[in-house]
Amino acid sequence: MSAARPPPAPRGPPQQLFTGRHFLYAMVASVGAGLFTMSLYRMRQQKLAEAKRRYDEQQRSG
């Protein structure tokens, strides 16, 4: 019973760090992260603006 050997690595040019597909994935990931951060930032800005408005109203009425 011989142990199953892994198939030999395909002979070809050495793989570069960024092939087309990897570059595409990196682009998609970075764009997704950017959109996520932008939405978070926008939500925070809205909350801050709302809190400031409430605070101003309280200061005026008080």
Tab-separated table of C-alpha atoms in Angstrom:
chain	number	residue	atom	x	y	z
A	1	MET	CA	0.000	0.000	0.000
A	2	SER	CA	1.758	3.143	-1.167
A	3	ALA	CA	0.905	6.501	0.380
A	4	ALA	CA	-0.915	8.762	-2.054
A	5	ARG	CA	1.532	11.417	-3.126
A	6	PRO	CA	0.256	14.942	-3.779
A	7	PRO	CA	0.267	15.746	-7.492
A	8	PRO	CA	3.398	17.561	-8.622
A	9	ALA	CA	3.115	21.333	-8.772
A	10	PRO	CA	2.288	22.494	-12.284
A	11	ARG	CA	5.362	23.773	-14.058
A	12	GLY	CA	4.952	27.356	-15.147
A	13	PRO	CA	6.099	30.888	-14.510
A	14	PRO	CA	6.446	31.698	-10.800
A	15	GLN	CA	3.274	33.217	-9.472
A	16	GLN	CA	3.487	36.927	-8.927
A	17	LEU	CA	2.222	38.438	-5.704
A	18	PHE	CA	-0.709	40.112	-7.412
A	19	THR	CA	-2.321	38.168	-10.196
A	20	GLY	CA	-5.319	39.706	-11.906
A	21	ARG	CA	-7.851	37.947	-9.709
A	22	HIS	CA	-6.095	38.801	-6.473
A	23	PHE	CA	-5.847	42.414	-7.555
A	24	LEU	CA	-9.582	42.417	-8.299
A	25	TYR	CA	-10.341	40.967	-4.863
A	26	ALA	CA	-8.123	43.558	-3.203
A	27	MET	CA	-9.873	46.353	-5.099
A	28	VAL	CA	-13.318	45.062	-4.123
A	29	ALA	CA	-12.258	44.683	-0.500
A	30	SER	CA	-10.790	48.176	-0.301
A	31	VAL	CA	-13.833	49.743	-1.964
A	32	GLY	CA	-16.145	47.849	0.386
A	33	ALA	CA	-14.156	48.965	3.415
A	34	GLY	CA	-14.232	52.544	2.166
A	35	LEU	CA	-17.995	52.520	1.710
A	36	PHE	CA	-18.457	50.940	5.141
A	37	THR	CA	-16.276	53.586	6.785
A	38	MET	CA	-18.045	56.388	4.923
A	39	SER	CA	-21.466	55.173	6.055
A	40	LEU	CA	-20.281	54.867	9.653
A	41	TYR	CA	-18.776	58.355	9.517
A	42	ARG	CA	-21.962	59.791	8.051
A	43	MET	CA	-24.099	58.161	10.752
A	44	ARG	CA	-21.799	59.570	13.408
A	45	GLN	CA	-21.966	63.045	11.906
A	46	GLN	CA	-25.767	62.880	11.846
A	47	LYS	CA	-25.897	61.789	15.486
A	48	LEU	CA	-23.495	64.537	16.513
A	49	ALA	CA	-25.490	67.163	14.622
A	50	GLU	CA	-28.711	65.956	16.225
A	51	ALA	CA	-27.193	65.992	19.713
A	52	LYS	CA	-25.818	69.494	19.151
A	53	ARG	CA	-29.216	70.709	17.971
A	54	ARG	CA	-30.921	69.262	21.042
A	55	TYR	CA	-28.284	70.800	23.274
A	56	ASP	CA	-28.766	74.219	21.664
A	57	GLU	CA	-32.526	73.979	22.149
A	58	GLN	CA	-32.042	73.104	25.809
A	59	GLN	CA	-29.647	76.010	26.288
A	60	ARG	CA	-32.130	78.396	24.708
A	61	SER	CA	-35.156	77.193	26.677
A	62	GLY	CA	-33.179	76.947	29.919
